CSV table of C-alpha atoms in Angstrom, one decimal:
chain,number,residue,atom,x,y,z
A,1,MET,CA,23.7,29.7,10.0
A,2,ASN,CA,19.9,29.3,9.5
A,3,ALA,CA,18.8,27.2,6.6
A,4,GLU,CA,15.1,27.0,5.5
A,5,PHE,CA,13.7,24.0,3.6
A,6,ARG,CA,10.6,24.7,1.5
A,7,LEU,CA,8.2,22.0,0.4
A,8,PRO,CA,9.7,20.9,-2.9
A,9,ASP,CA,7.9,20.2,-6.2
A,10,LEU,CA,6.5,16.7,-5.8
A,11,GLY,CA,6.0,16.3,-9.5
A,12,GLU,CA,3.0,15.5,-11.7
A,13,GLY,CA,1.4,19.0,-11.3
A,14,LEU,CA,0.9,18.5,-7.6
A,15,THR,CA,0.6,21.9,-5.9
A,16,GLU,CA,0.2,21.0,-2.2
A,17,ALA,CA,0.7,18.3,0.4
A,18,GLU,CA,-0.6,17.5,3.8
A,19,VAL,CA,1.8,16.8,6.7
A,20,VAL,CA,0.9,13.3,7.9
A,21,GLN,CA,3.5,13.3,10.7
A,22,TRP,CA,6.8,14.8,11.8
A,23,LEU,CA,9.6,12.5,12.6
A,24,VAL,CA,11.7,15.2,14.1
A,25,ALA,CA,11.1,18.1,16.6
A,26,PRO,CA,12.7,21.4,17.3
A,27,GLY,CA,16.0,20.8,19.0
A,28,ASP,CA,16.6,17.5,17.3
A,29,VAL,CA,20.0,16.9,15.6
A,30,VAL,CA,19.4,15.4,12.2
A,31,ALA,CA,21.8,13.7,9.7
A,32,LEU,CA,22.0,14.4,6.0
A,33,ASN,CA,19.3,12.4,4.2
A,34,GLN,CA,17.4,11.5,7.5
A,35,THR,CA,13.7,11.3,7.0
A,36,LEU,CA,12.1,14.5,8.4
A,37,ALA,CA,8.4,13.9,7.8
A,38,GLU,CA,5.8,12.0,5.8
A,39,VAL,CA,3.6,14.1,3.6
A,40,GLU,CA,0.5,13.0,1.7
A,41,THR,CA,-0.2,14.4,-1.8
A,42,ALA,CA,-3.2,13.8,-3.9
A,43,LYS,CA,-1.6,10.6,-5.1
A,44,ALA,CA,0.7,9.1,-2.6
A,45,ILE,CA,2.5,9.4,0.8
A,46,VAL,CA,6.1,10.7,0.4
A,47,GLU,CA,8.9,10.7,2.8
A,48,LEU,CA,11.0,13.9,2.9
A,49,PRO,CA,14.7,13.5,3.5
A,50,SER,CA,16.8,16.2,5.1
A,51,PRO,CA,18.9,18.3,2.7
A,52,TYR,CA,21.0,19.5,5.6
A,53,GLU,CA,23.0,18.2,8.6
A,54,GLY,CA,22.3,20.3,11.7
A,55,THR,CA,19.7,21.1,14.4
A,56,VAL,CA,16.0,21.6,13.8
A,57,SER,CA,15.0,25.1,14.8
A,58,THR,CA,11.5,25.6,13.6
A,59,LEU,CA,8.6,23.5,12.2
A,60,HIS,CA,6.5,25.8,10.0
A,61,ALA,CA,3.4,23.4,9.8
A,62,GLU,CA,1.6,21.1,12.2
A,63,ALA,CA,0.7,17.5,11.5
A,64,GLY,CA,-2.6,17.5,9.5
A,65,GLU,CA,-1.9,20.9,8.0
A,66,THR,CA,-1.8,21.4,4.2
A,67,VAL,CA,1.3,23.2,2.8
A,68,ALA,CA,1.6,24.7,-0.7
A,69,VAL,CA,4.6,23.8,-2.8
A,70,GLY,CA,7.3,26.4,-2.2
A,71,ALA,CA,6.0,27.3,1.2
A,72,PRO,CA,8.4,27.1,4.2
A,73,LEU,CA,8.3,23.7,5.8
A,74,ILE,CA,11.2,23.4,8.3
A,75,ALA,CA,14.2,25.5,9.4
A,76,PHE,CA,17.7,24.3,10.6
A,77,ASP,CA,20.7,25.6,12.4
A,78,VAL,CA,23.6,24.4,10.3
A,79,GLU,CA,27.3,25.1,10.5
A,80,GLY,CA,28.3,28.3,8.7
A,81,GLU,CA,29.3,31.9,9.1
A,82,GLU,CA,26.2,33.7,7.9
A,83,ASP,CA,22.6,33.1,7.1
A,84,PRO,CA,21.7,32.7,3.4
A,85,ILE,CA,19.9,35.5,1.7
A,86,PRO,CA,16.1,34.8,2.1
A,87,THR,CA,14.0,34.6,-1.0
A,88,ASP,CA,10.2,34.8,-1.6
A,89,ASP,CA,10.5,33.0,-5.0
A,90,PRO,CA,9.0,29.5,-4.6
A,91,GLY,CA,10.9,28.4,-7.7
A,92,GLU,CA,14.2,29.4,-6.3
A,93,LYS,CA,16.7,26.7,-7.4
A,94,ALA,CA,19.0,27.1,-4.4
A,95,GLN,CA,16.9,24.6,-2.4
A,96,PRO,CA,17.6,20.9,-3.1
A,97,ASN,CA,14.7,18.9,-4.4
A,98,LEU,CA,15.2,15.6,-2.7
A,99,VAL,CA,11.9,13.8,-3.0
A,100,GLY,CA,12.6,10.1,-3.6
A,101,TYR,CA,16.3,10.6,-3.9
A,102,GLY,CA,18.2,12.6,-1.3
A,103,ALA,CA,21.7,13.8,-1.1
A,104,ALA,CA,24.6,11.4,-0.9
A,105,PRO,CA,24.9,10.2,2.7
A,106,THR,CA,28.1,10.8,4.6
A,107,THR,CA,27.7,7.8,6.8
A,108,ALA,CA,26.8,4.2,6.2
A,109,GLY,CA,23.7,2.5,7.6
A,110,ARG,CA,20.2,3.7,8.1
A,111,PRO,CA,19.6,7.1,9.7
A,112,ALA,CA,18.5,6.8,13.3
A,113,ARG,CA,14.9,7.7,14.0
A,114,ARG,CA,14.1,10.3,16.6
A,115,ALA,CA,13.3,9.1,20.1
A,116,ARG,CA,10.5,11.1,21.6
A,117,ARG,CA,9.2,11.8,25.1
A,118,ALA,CA,6.3,9.6,26.1
A,119,SER,CA,3.5,11.1,28.1
A,120,ALA,CA,2.7,9.7,31.5
A,121,ALA,CA,-0.3,7.9,30.0
A,122,ALA,CA,1.6,6.2,27.2
A,123,ALA,CA,5.2,5.7,28.3
A,124,VAL,CA,6.3,2.3,29.5
A,125,SER,CA,9.5,1.0,30.9
A,126,ASP,CA,9.1,-2.7,31.0
A,127,THR,CA,8.3,-4.9,28.0
A,128,ALA,CA,6.9,-7.7,30.2
A,129,VAL,CA,4.3,-5.3,31.6
A,130,LEU,CA,3.3,-4.4,28.1
A,131,GLU,CA,2.9,-8.0,27.1
A,132,ALA,CA,0.7,-8.8,30.1
A,133,ALA,CA,-1.4,-5.6,30.0
A,134,PRO,CA,-5.0,-5.8,28.8
A,135,HIS,CA,-6.0,-3.6,25.9
A,136,ASP,CA,-7.7,-1.0,28.1
A,137,ALA,CA,-4.9,-0.8,30.7
A,138,THR,CA,-3.2,2.5,31.2
A,139,PRO,CA,0.6,1.9,31.5
A,140,THR,CA,2.3,4.4,33.7
A,141,ALA,CA,5.9,5.6,33.9
A,142,SER,CA,8.0,8.6,34.7
A,143,PRO,CA,7.5,11.6,32.3
A,144,ARG,CA,11.2,11.3,31.7
A,145,THR,CA,10.9,7.8,30.1
A,146,VAL,CA,12.0,7.9,26.5
A,147,ILE,CA,10.7,5.5,23.9
A,148,GLU,CA,11.2,5.1,20.2
A,149,ARG,CA,8.4,6.0,17.8
A,150,PRO,CA,6.9,2.7,16.6
A,151,ARG,CA,7.7,2.0,13.0
A,152,SER,CA,4.5,1.7,10.9
A,153,THR,CA,2.9,3.0,7.8
A,154,PRO,CA,0.0,5.6,7.8
A,155,PRO,CA,-2.7,3.1,6.8
A,156,VAL,CA,-1.5,0.8,9.7
A,157,ARG,CA,-1.6,3.7,12.1
A,158,ALA,CA,-5.1,4.6,11.0
A,159,HIS,CA,-6.2,1.0,11.3
A,160,ALA,CA,-4.8,0.8,14.9
A,161,LYS,CA,-6.5,4.1,15.8
A,162,ARG,CA,-9.9,2.7,14.6
A,163,LEU,CA,-9.4,-0.4,16.8
A,164,GLY,CA,-8.2,1.7,19.8
A,165,ILE,CA,-4.8,0.0,19.8
A,166,ASP,CA,-1.7,1.8,21.0
A,167,LEU,CA,1.1,0.9,18.6
A,168,VAL,CA,3.6,1.3,21.5
A,169,LEU,CA,2.1,-1.9,22.9
A,170,VAL,CA,2.3,-3.7,19.6
A,171,ALA,CA,5.9,-2.6,19.1
A,172,ALA,CA,6.8,-4.2,22.4
A,173,GLU,CA,5.7,-7.5,21.0
A,174,VAL,CA,7.1,-7.4,17.5
A,175,GLY,CA,10.3,-5.7,18.2
A,176,ASP,CA,12.1,-3.0,16.0
A,177,ARG,CA,10.7,-4.2,12.7
A,178,LEU,CA,8.0,-2.5,10.7
A,179,ILE,CA,4.5,-3.0,12.3
A,180,THR,CA,2.1,-4.5,9.8
A,181,ARG,CA,-1.7,-4.6,9.7
A,182,ASN,CA,-1.6,-8.3,10.6
A,183,ASP,CA,0.4,-7.4,13.7
A,184,VAL,CA,-2.3,-5.0,14.8
A,185,ASP,CA,-5.1,-7.5,14.1
A,186,ALA,CA,-3.3,-10.2,16.0
A,187,TYR,CA,-2.7,-8.0,19.0
A,188,ALA,CA,-6.4,-6.8,18.9
A,189,GLU,CA,-7.6,-10.4,18.8
A,190,ARG,CA,-5.3,-11.5,21.7
A,191,VAL,CA,-6.4,-8.7,24.0
A,192,GLY,CA,-9.9,-8.3,22.9
A,193,ALA,CA,-11.6,-10.3,25.7
A,194,VAL,CA,-15.2,-9.6,26.5
A,195,PRO,CA,-15.6,-7.7,29.8
A,196,ALA,CA,-16.5,-10.0,32.7
A,197,PRO,CA,-20.0,-9.7,34.1
A,198,THR,CA,-20.5,-8.0,37.4
A,199,THR,CA,-20.6,-10.1,40.5
A,200,ALA,CA,-23.8,-8.5,41.7
A,201,THR,CA,-26.9,-10.7,41.1
A,202,ALA,CA,-30.5,-9.7,40.6
A,203,SER,CA,-33.5,-11.8,41.3
A,204,PRO,CA,-35.3,-13.2,38.3
A,205,VAL,CA,-38.4,-11.2,39.2
A,206,ASP,CA,-36.5,-7.8,39.3
A,207,ALA,CA,-34.3,-8.4,36.3
A,208,ALA,CA,-35.5,-6.4,33.3
A,209,PRO,CA,-35.6,-8.4,30.0
A,210,VAL,CA,-33.0,-7.5,27.4
A,211,THR,CA,-34.9,-6.7,24.3
A,212,PRO,CA,-33.4,-6.2,20.7
A,213,ALA,CA,-34.4,-2.5,20.9
A,214,ALA,CA,-32.4,-2.1,24.2
A,215,LEU,CA,-29.4,-3.8,22.6
A,216,PHE,CA,-29.7,-1.5,19.6
A,217,ALA,CA,-29.9,1.6,21.8
A,218,THR,CA,-26.8,0.7,23.7
A,219,ALA,CA,-24.9,0.3,20.4
A,220,GLN,CA,-25.7,3.8,19.2
A,221,HIS,CA,-22.9,6.3,18.8
A,222,GLU,CA,-23.0,9.5,20.8
A,223,GLU,CA,-22.9,11.4,17.6
A,224,ARG,CA,-25.5,10.7,14.8
A,225,GLU,CA,-23.1,11.5,12.0
A,226,THR,CA,-19.4,11.6,11.3
A,227,ARG,CA,-17.8,14.2,9.1
A,228,ILE,CA,-14.6,13.2,7.2
A,229,PRO,CA,-12.5,15.9,5.5
A,230,ILE,CA,-12.2,15.4,1.7
A,231,ARG,CA,-8.5,15.4,1.0
A,232,GLY,CA,-5.6,13.4,-0.2
A,233,VAL,CA,-6.2,10.5,-2.5
A,234,ARG,CA,-10.0,10.5,-2.2
A,235,LYS,CA,-10.1,14.2,-3.1
A,236,HIS,CA,-7.9,13.6,-6.2
A,237,THR,CA,-9.8,10.5,-7.2
A,238,ALA,CA,-13.2,12.3,-7.0
A,239,ALA,CA,-12.0,15.2,-9.1
A,240,ALA,CA,-10.5,12.9,-11.7
A,241,MET,CA,-13.6,10.8,-11.9
A,242,VAL,CA,-15.9,13.8,-12.3
A,243,GLN,CA,-13.6,15.2,-15.0
A,244,SER,CA,-13.5,11.9,-16.9
A,245,ALA,CA,-17.3,11.3,-16.6
A,246,PHE,CA,-18.2,14.7,-18.0
A,247,THR,CA,-15.4,15.0,-20.6
A,248,ALA,CA,-15.2,11.6,-22.3
A,249,PRO,CA,-18.3,10.0,-23.7
A,250,HIS,CA,-18.3,6.6,-22.0
A,251,VAL,CA,-19.6,3.4,-23.6
A,252,THR,CA,-19.5,0.0,-21.8
A,253,VAL,CA,-19.8,-3.4,-23.4
A,254,PHE,CA,-20.0,-6.8,-21.7
A,255,HIS,CA,-19.0,-10.3,-22.6
A,256,THR,CA,-19.3,-13.5,-20.6
A,257,VAL,CA,-16.5,-16.0,-21.3
A,258,ASP,CA,-15.8,-19.6,-20.4
A,259,VAL,CA,-12.4,-19.5,-18.6
A,260,THR,CA,-12.3,-23.2,-17.7
A,261,ALA,CA,-9.2,-23.7,-19.9
A,262,THR,CA,-7.4,-20.8,-18.3
A,263,MET,CA,-8.1,-22.1,-14.8
A,264,ASP,CA,-6.9,-25.5,-15.8
A,265,LEU,CA,-3.7,-23.9,-17.2
A,266,LEU,CA,-3.1,-22.1,-13.9
A,267,SER,CA,-3.6,-25.3,-12.0
A,268,SER,CA,-0.9,-27.0,-14.1
A,269,LEU,CA,1.5,-24.0,-13.7
A,270,ARG,CA,1.1,-24.2,-9.9
A,271,GLU,CA,2.2,-27.9,-10.1
A,272,ASP,CA,5.4,-26.9,-12.0
A,273,ARG,CA,8.2,-26.7,-9.4
A,274,SER,CA,10.2,-24.4,-11.6
A,275,LEU,CA,7.4,-21.8,-11.4
A,276,ALA,CA,6.7,-22.2,-7.7
A,277,GLU,CA,8.1,-18.8,-6.7
A,278,HIS,CA,6.0,-16.8,-9.3
A,279,ARG,CA,2.5,-17.4,-8.0
A,280,ILE,CA,0.8,-16.9,-11.4
A,281,GLY,CA,-2.9,-16.0,-11.0
A,282,PRO,CA,-5.9,-15.2,-13.2
A,283,LEU,CA,-5.1,-11.5,-13.3
A,284,ALA,CA,-1.6,-12.1,-14.8
A,285,VAL,CA,-3.2,-14.1,-17.6
A,286,ILE,CA,-5.8,-11.4,-18.1
A,287,ALA,CA,-3.0,-8.7,-18.2
A,288,LYS,CA,-1.1,-10.7,-20.8
A,289,ALA,CA,-4.3,-11.1,-22.9
A,290,VAL,CA,-5.0,-7.4,-22.7
A,291,CYS,CA,-1.4,-6.5,-23.8
A,292,LEU,CA,-1.7,-8.8,-26.8
A,293,ALA,CA,-5.2,-7.5,-27.8
A,294,LEU,CA,-4.1,-3.9,-27.5
A,295,GLY,CA,-1.7,-4.5,-30.4
A,296,ARG,CA,-4.7,-5.0,-32.6
A,297,ALA,CA,-6.8,-2.1,-31.1
A,298,PRO,CA,-4.7,1.0,-31.2
A,299,GLY,CA,-7.6,3.2,-30.4
A,300,LEU,CA,-7.8,1.7,-26.9
A,301,ASN,CA,-4.2,2.5,-26.2
A,302,SER,CA,-4.5,6.2,-27.1
A,303,ARG,CA,-5.5,9.5,-25.6
A,304,TRP,CA,-7.4,12.5,-26.8
A,305,ASP,CA,-5.2,15.7,-26.8
A,306,GLU,CA,-7.8,18.5,-26.9
A,307,ALA,CA,-5.3,21.3,-26.7
A,308,ALA,CA,-3.3,20.1,-29.7
A,309,GLY,CA,-6.3,18.8,-31.6
A,310,GLU,CA,-4.6,15.4,-32.0
A,311,ILE,CA,-5.1,11.7,-31.1
A,312,VAL,CA,-1.9,10.4,-29.4
A,313,GLN,CA,-1.4,6.7,-30.0
A,314,TYR,CA,1.1,4.9,-27.8
A,315,ASN,CA,3.5,2.3,-29.1
A,316,PHE,CA,3.9,0.8,-25.6
A,317,VAL,CA,1.6,-0.3,-22.8
A,318,ASP,CA,1.8,1.1,-19.3
A,319,LEU,CA,-0.8,-1.0,-17.7
A,320,GLY,CA,-2.7,0.5,-14.8
A,321,ILE,CA,-4.1,-1.8,-12.1
A,322,ALA,CA,-6.8,-0.3,-9.9
A,323,ALA,CA,-6.1,-1.0,-6.2
A,324,ALA,CA,-8.4,-0.3,-3.3
A,325,THR,CA,-6.4,0.9,-0.3
A,326,ASP,CA,-7.1,2.4,3.1
A,327,ARG,CA,-6.4,5.8,1.6
A,328,GLY,CA,-8.8,5.3,-1.3
A,329,LEU,CA,-8.6,4.1,-4.9
A,330,ILE,CA,-5.2,4.3,-6.6
A,331,VAL,CA,-4.1,3.1,-10.1
A,332,PRO,CA,-0.4,2.3,-10.1
A,333,ASN,CA,1.1,1.3,-13.4
A,334,ILE,CA,3.2,-1.6,-14.7
A,335,ARG,CA,5.7,0.1,-17.1
A,336,ASP,CA,6.1,-1.5,-20.5
A,337,ALA,CA,3.8,-4.3,-19.5
A,338,ASP,CA,3.7,-5.5,-23.2
A,339,GLN,CA,7.3,-6.4,-23.0
A,340,LEU,CA,6.9,-8.7,-20.0
A,341,SER,CA,6.4,-12.4,-20.0
A,342,LEU,CA,3.6,-14.1,-18.0
A,343,THR,CA,5.9,-14.7,-15.1
A,344,GLY,CA,7.2,-11.1,-15.3
A,345,LEU,CA,3.6,-9.8,-15.2
A,346,ALA,CA,2.9,-12.0,-12.2
A,347,GLY,CA,5.9,-10.7,-10.3
A,348,ALA,CA,5.0,-7.1,-11.2
A,349,LEU,CA,1.4,-7.5,-10.0
A,350,LYS,CA,2.7,-9.0,-6.7
A,351,ALA,CA,5.1,-6.1,-6.1
A,352,LEU,CA,2.5,-3.5,-7.1
A,353,ALA,CA,-0.1,-5.0,-4.6
A,354,GLU,CA,2.4,-5.2,-1.7
A,355,THR,CA,3.5,-1.6,-2.2
A,356,ALA,CA,0.0,-0.3,-2.4
A,357,ARG,CA,-1.1,-2.2,0.8
A,358,ALA,CA,1.9,-0.7,2.6
A,359,GLY,CA,1.0,2.8,1.5
A,360,LYS,CA,4.4,3.2,-0.3
A,361,THR,CA,3.2,3.7,-3.9
A,362,SER,CA,5.1,6.8,-5.2
A,363,PRO,CA,3.7,9.6,-7.3
A,364,ALA,CA,5.9,8.4,-10.2
A,365,GLU,CA,4.2,4.9,-10.1
A,366,LEU,CA,0.8,6.6,-10.3
A,367,ALA,CA,1.6,8.9,-13.2
A,368,GLY,CA,0.8,8.1,-16.8
A,369,GLY,CA,-0.8,4.8,-17.7
A,370,THR,CA,-2.2,4.0,-21.2
A,371,PHE,CA,-4.9,1.4,-20.3
A,372,SER,CA,-6.2,0.0,-17.0
A,373,ILE,CA,-7.7,-3.1,-15.4
A,374,SER,CA,-10.0,-3.2,-12.4
A,375,ASN,CA,-10.4,-6.5,-10.7
A,376,ILE,CA,-13.8,-6.2,-9.2
A,377,GLY,CA,-14.1,-10.0,-9.0
A,378,VAL,CA,-12.1,-10.1,-5.8
A,379,PHE,CA,-15.2,-8.5,-4.1
A,380,GLY,CA,-17.5,-11.2,-5.5
A,381,VAL,CA,-18.9,-8.8,-8.2
A,382,ASP,CA,-19.7,-10.1,-11.7
A,383,ALA,CA,-19.8,-6.9,-13.8
A,384,GLY,CA,-19.8,-3.1,-13.7
A,385,THR,CA,-19.4,0.1,-15.7
A,386,PRO,CA,-15.9,1.4,-14.8
A,387,ILE,CA,-15.1,5.0,-15.3
A,388,LEU,CA,-12.0,5.8,-17.4
A,389,PRO,CA,-8.9,7.2,-15.7
A,390,PRO,CA,-8.3,10.7,-17.1
A,391,GLY,CA,-6.1,10.5,-20.2
A,392,GLN,CA,-6.9,6.9,-21.0
A,393,SER,CA,-9.4,5.6,-23.6
A,394,GLY,CA,-10.1,2.2,-22.1
A,395,ILE,CA,-10.5,0.3,-18.9
A,396,LEU,CA,-11.5,-3.4,-18.4
A,397,ALA,CA,-13.4,-4.6,-15.3
A,398,VAL,CA,-12.8,-8.3,-14.5
A,399,GLY,CA,-15.6,-10.1,-12.7
A,400,ALA,CA,-15.6,-13.1,-10.4
A,401,VAL,CA,-15.0,-16.6,-11.7
A,402,ARG,CA,-18.1,-18.7,-11.0
A,403,ARG,CA,-19.1,-22.3,-11.8
A,404,GLN,CA,-22.4,-22.4,-13.6
A,405,PRO,CA,-24.2,-24.4,-16.2
A,406,TRP,CA,-23.1,-23.5,-19.8
A,407,GLU,CA,-23.4,-24.9,-23.3
A,408,TYR,CA,-20.2,-26.8,-24.0
A,409,ARG,CA,-19.8,-28.9,-27.2
A,410,GLY,CA,-23.5,-29.3,-27.7
A,411,GLU,CA,-24.3,-30.2,-24.1
A,412,ILE,CA,-24.9,-28.5,-20.8
A,413,ALA,CA,-22.0,-28.7,-18.4
A,414,LEU,CA,-20.7,-27.0,-15.3
A,415,ARG,CA,-18.1,-24.5,-16.6
A,416,GLN,CA,-16.0,-21.7,-14.9
A,417,MET,CA,-17.4,-18.4,-16.2
A,418,MET,CA,-16.3,-14.8,-16.0
A,419,THR,CA,-17.9,-11.5,-17.2
A,420,LEU,CA,-15.7,-8.8,-18.8
A,421,SER,CA,-16.8,-5.2,-18.8
A,422,LEU,CA,-15.1,-2.8,-21.1
A,423,SER,CA,-15.6,1.0,-20.9
A,424,PHE,CA,-14.1,3.1,-23.6
A,425,ASP,CA,-14.0,6.7,-24.9
A,426,HIS,CA,-16.3,6.9,-27.9
A,427,ARG,CA,-14.4,9.8,-29.4
A,428,LEU,CA,-11.4,7.5,-29.9
A,429,VAL,CA,-13.0,4.0,-30.2
A,430,ASP,CA,-16.0,3.0,-32.1
A,431,GLY,CA,-18.3,0.1,-31.2
A,432,ALA,CA,-16.7,-2.3,-33.6
A,433,GLU,CA,-13.2,-1.8,-32.4
A,434,GLY,CA,-14.3,-2.1,-28.8
A,435,ALA,CA,-16.1,-5.3,-29.5
A,436,ARG,CA,-13.2,-6.8,-31.4
A,437,PHE,CA,-10.8,-6.0,-28.5
A,438,LEU,CA,-13.1,-7.6,-26.0
A,439,LYS,CA,-13.5,-10.7,-28.2
A,440,ASP,CA,-9.7,-11.0,-28.5
A,441,VAL,CA,-9.2,-10.9,-24.8
A,442,ALA,CA,-12.1,-13.4,-24.3
A,443,ASP,CA,-10.6,-15.7,-27.0
A,444,VAL,CA,-7.3,-15.9,-25.2
A,445,LEU,CA,-9.0,-16.6,-21.8
A,446,GLN,CA,-11.2,-19.3,-23.4
A,447,GLU,CA,-8.4,-20.9,-25.3
A,448,PRO,CA,-5.0,-19.8,-24.0
A,449,GLY,CA,-3.3,-21.4,-27.0
A,450,ARG,CA,-4.8,-18.6,-29.2
A,451,ALA,CA,-2.2,-16.3,-27.8
A,452,MET,CA,0.2,-17.9,-30.3
A,453,LEU,CA,-1.8,-16.2,-33.1
A,454,PHE,CA,-0.9,-12.7,-31.8
A,455,ARG,CA,2.3,-10.9,-32.4
């Protein structure tokens, strides 16, 4: 019988998704729970598992096409006597919603990925040829040659495309494992030789001098502008920032703090062999200080519920960490961060960063959040005026740590300094509460032992 799979509800009010790539094609036999496609929502890239075991009959959307929730996505030929009764109701419950879960697999092991036909320009039959080929070589093979789709994430594929690198060539070097950005960069560096000069020689008299203007002219693009569609994470982020900026009255306050004691503490922790696996950094200490300080500033851990006419105060901290990725700015959350120790926060930050870089942050990890931190110091920036994530009343921007002259115990000394920038919703937080919170965070960073005074 014929079974149709509609784009399921991806959660968090998301109404559409863009097909990033299909991992199957019409005629392919798929197993239950095998990944069919990668789709990009306004928050994350999601892998869609197959709710059926059978043969793909129709793909209802092309890669790059946006599909509404409830719209037909793919059809299968599955074993059965008769086709199911079609329905036009997108909310029909007969269809499994498998996002992030999937049905129980009937076989052990990882579902096999589809092997696809390689074009004559891209197919290869000998790994040795791939390894020896320069970056601009065109490998040739019979159109019947079959190769496996290289395993990589969408950000890595986009990075390879920008560099003009064929991932098939990279896969020949790294094997069957997931291709990373570092693999692409290493391959590009290895094959990126400068073209050799021509053997023809010209007399010094006839040779035209190479001027800076001539060099600039040769570097110009054929097109004078590039148009990039506004979609996915960037579209969602833009809409959220506009909504926040024109809904919540923002106020930003700044405080420069001497963090020498915190940096000394981190140095001593790095020398402790029992903590070697945790890699505790400044952001972990800042996150801990924020969680402690929020306990004395409930307004900064709240949201304004306009519809209900209420202020909702949270008795927990879901700490958002702003992360810059190839797909744009995302703010995944550390759930119940206030319940974690310093080592627990360090581990959570490491996992969050690795997931974000790989483009695997799920919509659930981006949902909610009660307070956020933006580490602008990693870009060498000292301070800024961060915009509140929608639904939150506070966000702390953390600047770079710099050695500079500072007053210390009545004298001028070189100290390690950091500037903190706190933006808050003035409907929920008055200036005094915002200033007290910022001072509490600064006190812990200046004298980590003061954390013992919090509960």
